[in-house]
């Protein structure tokens, strides 16, 4: 029984997928950091798989991190009142049984599940285009339905990005440029973690054949390429972590910069990119004086974007990360948002991000207690 004056406490379950060999999937280092923070804040937290999360009983089988032994121990827990969805794979989350389980958590009166689903790039753009406050951040984008879609886009934009609709970490991204006054003006760049390849041609149908080969059955979008700011010939963009605080309001937890590797078309670290300080890089391009104003603009725009994404998704979201680009005019562009943000390597962002998960969880249980 909860006493009248006692505030309810969160019991947080990190939701992930079952794994035959490792017991559960997901980034263990991340889960361990969350468990440690829970210990520091005296808020219990455990890992549960979608398979073991059964709402019908009054206890669930989960894993607690035992610090002294440095391992995850199977234990029974009461039904959690907060569920932090960290299912790592889209495929797993899309399985009907898992979807049903998430839906029943969402409908459960005593459970707050946040970030129920992965985002899809195409949907994100549609949501942001719906609002006056956010539509200018979205580069022109079409579904890559065929040759016609590509040829219409390259006529309007001499620089295009082709991206899988549900991609991550730069996998499968290509760039198509039309370079005037060249005998082979169409230049297609294909990158993989190990190499980078440029195919040149004067024929769009030839290029299209090549693209079709690369994409196979995957759904792709084709997007206006943005001339990102660069330093030492390597372009960079921003990773913004946006989370809700203990009052349920969106705040920017931190901003990082990622700079592309030499000749690379994306800024991902696995594709040769590096982690940089955003203020330092922006100051090198725009000068110190303009930089703080620009950082503030990035923050306020990121909040507008987060609110609009949450509205569009129709679900309760507690955090997201987003990839924002800045062009030479200082204009801010939206590339994507992630419902399952990766760990930020920057220690000050990392610490704050862990704290916010607990602050928001506290807010969630307080909410239902007061209502
Ligand atoms: N339209 C674009 N113009 C310029 N650069 C882009 C564009 N789209 C993506 N990029 C670059 O590629 C990176 C990855 O794009 P993103 O859409 O986030 O794909 P992924 O899901 O693989 O991370 C971005 O962070 C940016 O550096
Ligand atoms: Mg990205």
XYZ file of C-alpha atoms and ligand atoms in Angstrom:
399
model
C 0.000 0.000 0.000
C 1.205 3.461 -0.798
C 0.843 5.889 2.085
C -1.149 9.043 1.455
C 1.828 11.379 1.587
C 4.342 9.074 0.084
C 5.213 9.750 -3.522
C 5.021 6.726 -5.781
C 8.347 5.381 -6.958
C 9.142 4.216 -10.443
C 10.063 0.633 -11.093
C 11.675 0.774 -14.500
C 11.928 -2.075 -16.963
C 14.240 -1.753 -19.935
C 12.449 -3.617 -22.694
C 14.525 -5.594 -25.176
C 14.430 -8.801 -27.225
C 15.167 -12.316 -26.073
C 18.398 -13.876 -27.313
C 18.964 -17.608 -27.485
C 22.633 -17.421 -26.562
C 23.077 -14.172 -24.639
C 19.652 -14.277 -22.880
C 18.830 -10.753 -24.083
C 19.858 -8.398 -26.874
C 20.809 -4.743 -26.835
C 23.804 -2.706 -25.843
C 24.903 -4.168 -22.489
C 27.201 -1.282 -21.693
C 24.235 1.038 -22.069
C 21.982 -1.127 -19.893
C 24.728 -1.391 -17.290
C 25.132 2.398 -17.165
C 21.373 2.756 -16.691
C 21.398 0.157 -13.905
C 24.276 1.936 -12.152
C 22.512 5.272 -12.356
C 19.407 3.599 -10.921
C 21.477 2.411 -8.001
C 22.879 5.916 -7.418
C 19.408 7.434 -7.510
C 17.835 4.603 -5.540
C 15.357 3.801 -8.315
C 15.100 0.108 -9.167
C 15.617 -0.867 -12.809
C 15.791 -4.204 -14.573
C 15.951 -5.634 -18.077
C 12.999 -7.572 -19.443
C 12.546 -9.280 -22.791
C 9.363 -8.897 -24.797
C 8.988 -12.656 -24.443
C 9.097 -12.600 -20.637
C 7.009 -9.486 -20.149
C 3.646 -10.952 -19.232
C 1.077 -8.459 -18.078
C -1.453 -10.989 -16.852
C 0.502 -12.055 -13.754
C 1.681 -9.862 -10.914
C 5.354 -10.587 -11.389
C 7.753 -10.744 -14.320
C 11.014 -12.499 -14.907
C 13.805 -10.027 -15.569
C 17.518 -9.365 -15.140
C 19.080 -7.214 -12.468
C 22.651 -6.021 -12.739
C 24.664 -7.168 -9.729
C 27.517 -4.717 -9.368
C 29.705 -6.812 -7.068
C 29.624 -9.717 -9.499
C 29.459 -7.569 -12.644
C 26.768 -9.742 -14.154
C 23.059 -9.852 -14.931
C 21.106 -12.108 -12.634
C 17.683 -13.521 -13.363
C 15.108 -12.434 -10.775
C 11.378 -12.034 -10.300
C 10.088 -8.473 -10.140
C 6.710 -6.872 -9.551
C 5.015 -5.505 -12.685
C 6.982 -2.358 -13.692
C 5.186 0.989 -13.837
C 7.605 2.456 -16.401
C 8.836 0.668 -19.508
C 11.731 2.121 -21.478
C 11.642 0.549 -24.916
C 15.126 -0.361 -26.141
C 14.277 -3.220 -28.511
C 17.304 -2.926 -30.775
C 16.027 -4.296 -34.085
C 13.210 -3.023 -36.276
C 12.458 -6.554 -37.408
C 11.940 -7.750 -33.835
C 9.730 -4.818 -32.988
C 7.580 -5.379 -36.056
C 6.772 -8.977 -35.188
C 3.017 -9.226 -34.500
C 3.482 -10.788 -31.053
C 5.838 -8.000 -30.008
C 3.612 -5.297 -31.464
C 0.654 -6.713 -29.571
C 2.627 -6.712 -26.353
C 3.653 -3.092 -26.820
C 0.050 -2.172 -27.608
C -1.194 -3.823 -24.449
C 1.429 -1.979 -22.378
C 0.239 1.268 -23.958
C -3.337 0.425 -23.013
C -2.459 -0.715 -19.478
C -3.690 1.762 -16.812
C -0.680 1.350 -14.488
C 2.124 1.171 -17.056
C 3.838 4.033 -18.843
C 5.711 2.828 -21.875
C 7.625 5.465 -23.779
C 9.123 5.434 -27.271
C 6.903 2.577 -28.453
C 8.251 2.299 -32.018
C 11.168 3.013 -34.331
C 10.728 5.977 -36.648
C 10.627 5.700 -40.385
C 12.350 8.465 -42.384
C 9.488 8.966 -44.779
C 6.960 9.350 -41.970
C 9.206 11.773 -40.079
C 9.391 14.062 -43.103
C 5.615 13.903 -43.546
C 5.036 14.874 -39.894
C 7.485 17.776 -40.055
C 6.051 19.044 -43.329
C 2.626 19.300 -41.715
C 3.661 22.170 -39.449
C 4.629 25.710 -40.473
C 7.193 25.808 -37.703
C 9.106 22.754 -38.950
C 8.545 22.293 -42.675
C 11.450 24.485 -43.746
C 13.949 22.087 -42.108
C 13.106 19.175 -44.404
C 15.120 18.832 -47.628
C 13.049 18.061 -50.736
C 12.411 14.316 -50.601
C 10.648 11.725 -52.735
C 10.204 7.998 -52.572
C 12.594 6.381 -55.017
C 9.856 4.530 -56.857
C 11.684 4.229 -60.157
C 13.629 5.869 -62.943
C 11.063 8.638 -63.338
C 11.317 9.762 -59.713
C 15.098 9.893 -60.005
C 15.133 11.776 -63.289
C 12.648 14.370 -61.984
C 14.789 14.936 -58.904
C 18.152 15.222 -60.684
C 16.637 17.820 -63.020
C 15.782 19.997 -60.007
C 18.761 19.256 -57.769
C 22.280 18.676 -59.071
C 23.199 16.864 -55.854
C 21.090 13.996 -54.488
C 21.258 11.606 -51.565
C 19.723 8.141 -51.910
C 18.946 6.515 -48.586
C 17.161 3.424 -47.321
C 13.871 4.410 -45.704
C 14.731 2.528 -42.506
C 18.490 2.761 -42.632
C 21.029 3.338 -39.948
C 24.719 4.081 -39.520
C 25.026 5.211 -43.124
C 24.438 1.755 -44.538
C 23.375 1.814 -48.173
C 23.608 5.582 -48.589
C 24.621 6.811 -52.040
C 25.134 10.223 -53.551
C 24.380 11.206 -57.130
C 25.863 14.430 -58.478
C 25.473 16.194 -61.775
C 28.790 17.903 -62.437
C 28.567 20.367 -65.326
C 31.154 20.497 -68.110
C 32.361 16.954 -67.575
C 32.160 14.311 -70.279
C 30.586 11.988 -67.716
C 28.594 14.484 -65.678
C 26.657 11.952 -63.591
C 28.726 10.768 -60.648
C 27.377 8.146 -58.301
C 29.216 7.620 -55.008
C 28.682 4.325 -53.207
C 30.255 3.887 -49.797
C 30.751 0.975 -47.476
C 32.758 0.922 -44.238
C 35.792 -0.397 -46.085
C 35.756 1.405 -49.386
C 34.313 4.174 -51.444
C 33.470 3.864 -55.127
C 32.556 6.467 -57.732
C 30.721 5.423 -60.905
C 30.710 8.025 -63.687
C 28.445 8.106 -66.707
C 26.648 10.383 -69.135
C 23.543 8.227 -69.139
C 21.013 8.359 -66.370
C 19.488 5.032 -67.359
C 22.892 3.414 -67.001
C 23.281 4.975 -63.554
C 19.765 3.878 -62.670
C 20.618 0.267 -63.529
C 23.555 0.473 -61.182
C 21.428 1.985 -58.417
C 18.758 -0.675 -58.864
C 21.429 -3.291 -58.460
C 22.597 -1.742 -55.221
C 19.190 -1.253 -53.624
C 17.594 -4.586 -54.476
C 14.230 -4.863 -52.729
C 14.934 -2.181 -50.088
C 12.684 0.900 -49.966
C 14.656 4.036 -50.709
C 14.116 7.763 -50.600
C 15.817 10.295 -52.847
C 16.651 13.603 -51.245
C 18.027 17.001 -52.193
C 21.692 17.020 -51.161
C 22.655 19.784 -48.759
C 26.075 21.434 -49.050
C 27.064 20.960 -45.440
C 29.580 23.156 -43.694
C 33.050 21.687 -43.761
C 36.440 22.114 -42.203
C 39.680 20.857 -43.771
C 37.600 19.576 -46.658
C 35.564 17.263 -44.449
C 31.886 18.053 -43.962
C 30.258 17.838 -40.562
C 26.816 17.764 -39.012
C 25.226 17.775 -35.581
C 23.769 15.044 -33.358
C 21.290 16.491 -30.913
C 19.922 14.548 -27.955
C 16.493 15.754 -26.884
C 14.845 14.321 -23.770
C 12.010 15.085 -21.409
C 12.848 16.259 -17.927
C 11.229 15.748 -14.517
C 8.390 18.056 -15.527
C 7.637 16.239 -18.758
C 9.047 19.050 -20.898
C 11.372 18.587 -23.860
C 14.937 19.825 -23.314
C 18.155 19.543 -25.278
C 20.485 17.311 -23.270
C 23.476 17.834 -25.494
C 24.806 18.501 -28.971
C 27.675 16.661 -30.572
C 29.347 17.091 -33.932
C 30.362 14.346 -36.335
C 32.831 15.046 -39.088
C 33.015 12.898 -42.187
C 36.145 10.928 -42.994
C 38.227 11.906 -46.012
C 36.111 11.709 -49.230
C 33.192 10.204 -47.295
C 29.598 11.229 -47.994
C 28.266 10.680 -44.453
C 29.587 11.581 -41.025
C 29.119 8.251 -39.203
C 31.993 7.069 -37.053
C 31.822 3.495 -38.487
C 32.200 5.118 -41.951
C 35.408 6.905 -40.983
C 33.830 9.900 -39.245
C 35.087 11.468 -36.044
C 33.552 12.936 -32.874
C 34.140 16.674 -32.596
C 33.139 19.671 -30.517
C 30.278 21.484 -32.293
C 31.130 24.955 -31.006
C 34.759 24.610 -32.063
C 33.855 23.494 -35.572
C 31.115 26.085 -36.057
C 33.445 28.807 -34.798
C 36.033 27.785 -37.400
C 33.421 28.227 -40.133
C 31.292 31.153 -38.952
C 33.537 32.826 -36.366
C 33.197 32.894 -32.578
C 30.722 35.758 -32.536
C 28.042 34.014 -34.525
C 28.519 30.613 -32.944
C 26.629 30.973 -29.673
C 23.610 32.412 -31.482
C 23.752 29.517 -33.895
C 23.932 26.937 -31.102
C 20.877 28.544 -29.521
C 19.055 28.365 -32.818
C 19.955 24.679 -33.145
C 18.560 24.063 -29.657
C 15.291 25.894 -30.139
C 14.737 24.322 -33.545
C 15.485 20.862 -32.181
C 12.759 21.383 -29.581
C 10.252 22.497 -32.229
C 11.129 19.391 -34.213
C 10.838 17.046 -31.209
C 7.392 18.376 -30.303
C 6.164 18.033 -33.868
C 7.520 14.477 -34.155
C 5.789 13.516 -30.939
C 2.547 15.040 -32.188
C 2.896 13.271 -35.524
C 3.693 9.906 -33.999
C 0.598 10.023 -31.806
C 2.533 8.420 -28.950
C 4.250 9.433 -25.775
C 7.952 9.915 -26.394
C 10.590 10.473 -23.728
C 13.689 10.975 -25.836
C 15.065 11.052 -29.335
C 18.266 11.972 -31.071
C 18.340 13.864 -34.328
C 20.800 14.460 -37.117
C 20.814 18.088 -38.145
C 22.882 19.657 -40.890
C 24.026 23.264 -41.213
C 24.715 24.724 -44.654
C 27.077 27.550 -45.613
C 24.310 30.130 -45.118
C 23.817 28.882 -41.574
C 20.481 27.301 -42.385
C 19.524 24.239 -40.342
C 18.389 21.022 -42.029
C 16.762 17.918 -40.619
C 18.036 14.504 -41.805
C 16.504 12.097 -39.363
C 15.486 11.369 -35.801
C 16.059 8.209 -33.848
C 13.635 6.767 -31.306
C 16.404 4.598 -29.876
C 19.302 7.019 -29.553
C 22.775 5.576 -29.488
C 24.998 6.258 -26.527
C 26.674 9.655 -26.810
C 30.442 9.365 -26.439
C 30.726 12.821 -24.894
C 30.893 12.126 -21.104
C 28.985 15.260 -20.015
C 26.112 14.464 -22.390
C 26.157 10.822 -21.403
C 25.791 11.470 -17.670
C 22.962 13.965 -18.112
C 21.179 11.662 -20.537
C 21.103 8.843 -17.983
C 19.793 11.148 -15.257
C 17.023 12.430 -17.487
C 15.667 8.938 -18.126
C 15.059 8.613 -14.397
C 13.723 12.132 -13.955
C 11.213 11.569 -16.718
C 10.239 8.187 -15.254
C 9.600 9.874 -11.913
C 7.422 12.410 -13.651
C 5.424 9.653 -15.336
C 4.523 7.807 -12.150
C 3.788 11.048 -10.302
C 1.450 12.060 -13.090
C -0.767 9.035 -12.771
C -0.646 9.277 -8.971
C -1.929 12.856 -9.057
C -4.622 12.245 -11.633
N 20.275 15.257 -48.028
C 21.506 15.205 -47.522
N 22.417 16.148 -47.858
C 23.668 16.125 -47.328
N 24.104 15.184 -46.473
C 23.240 14.212 -46.112
C 21.912 14.175 -46.608
N 21.292 13.118 -46.089
C 22.192 12.509 -45.291
N 23.371 13.163 -45.297
C 24.580 12.788 -44.545
O 24.499 11.414 -44.263
C 24.340 11.188 -42.857
C 23.379 10.053 -42.627
O 22.108 10.349 -43.056
P 20.867 9.786 -42.279
O 19.659 10.222 -43.003
O 20.980 10.166 -40.848
O 21.039 8.199 -42.452
P 21.324 7.030 -41.403
O 19.988 6.554 -40.999
O 22.087 5.994 -42.132
O 22.069 7.626 -40.238
C 23.878 12.512 -42.283
O 24.220 12.621 -40.929
C 24.618 13.486 -43.193
O 25.974 13.588 -42.802
Mg 21.669 9.211 -39.061
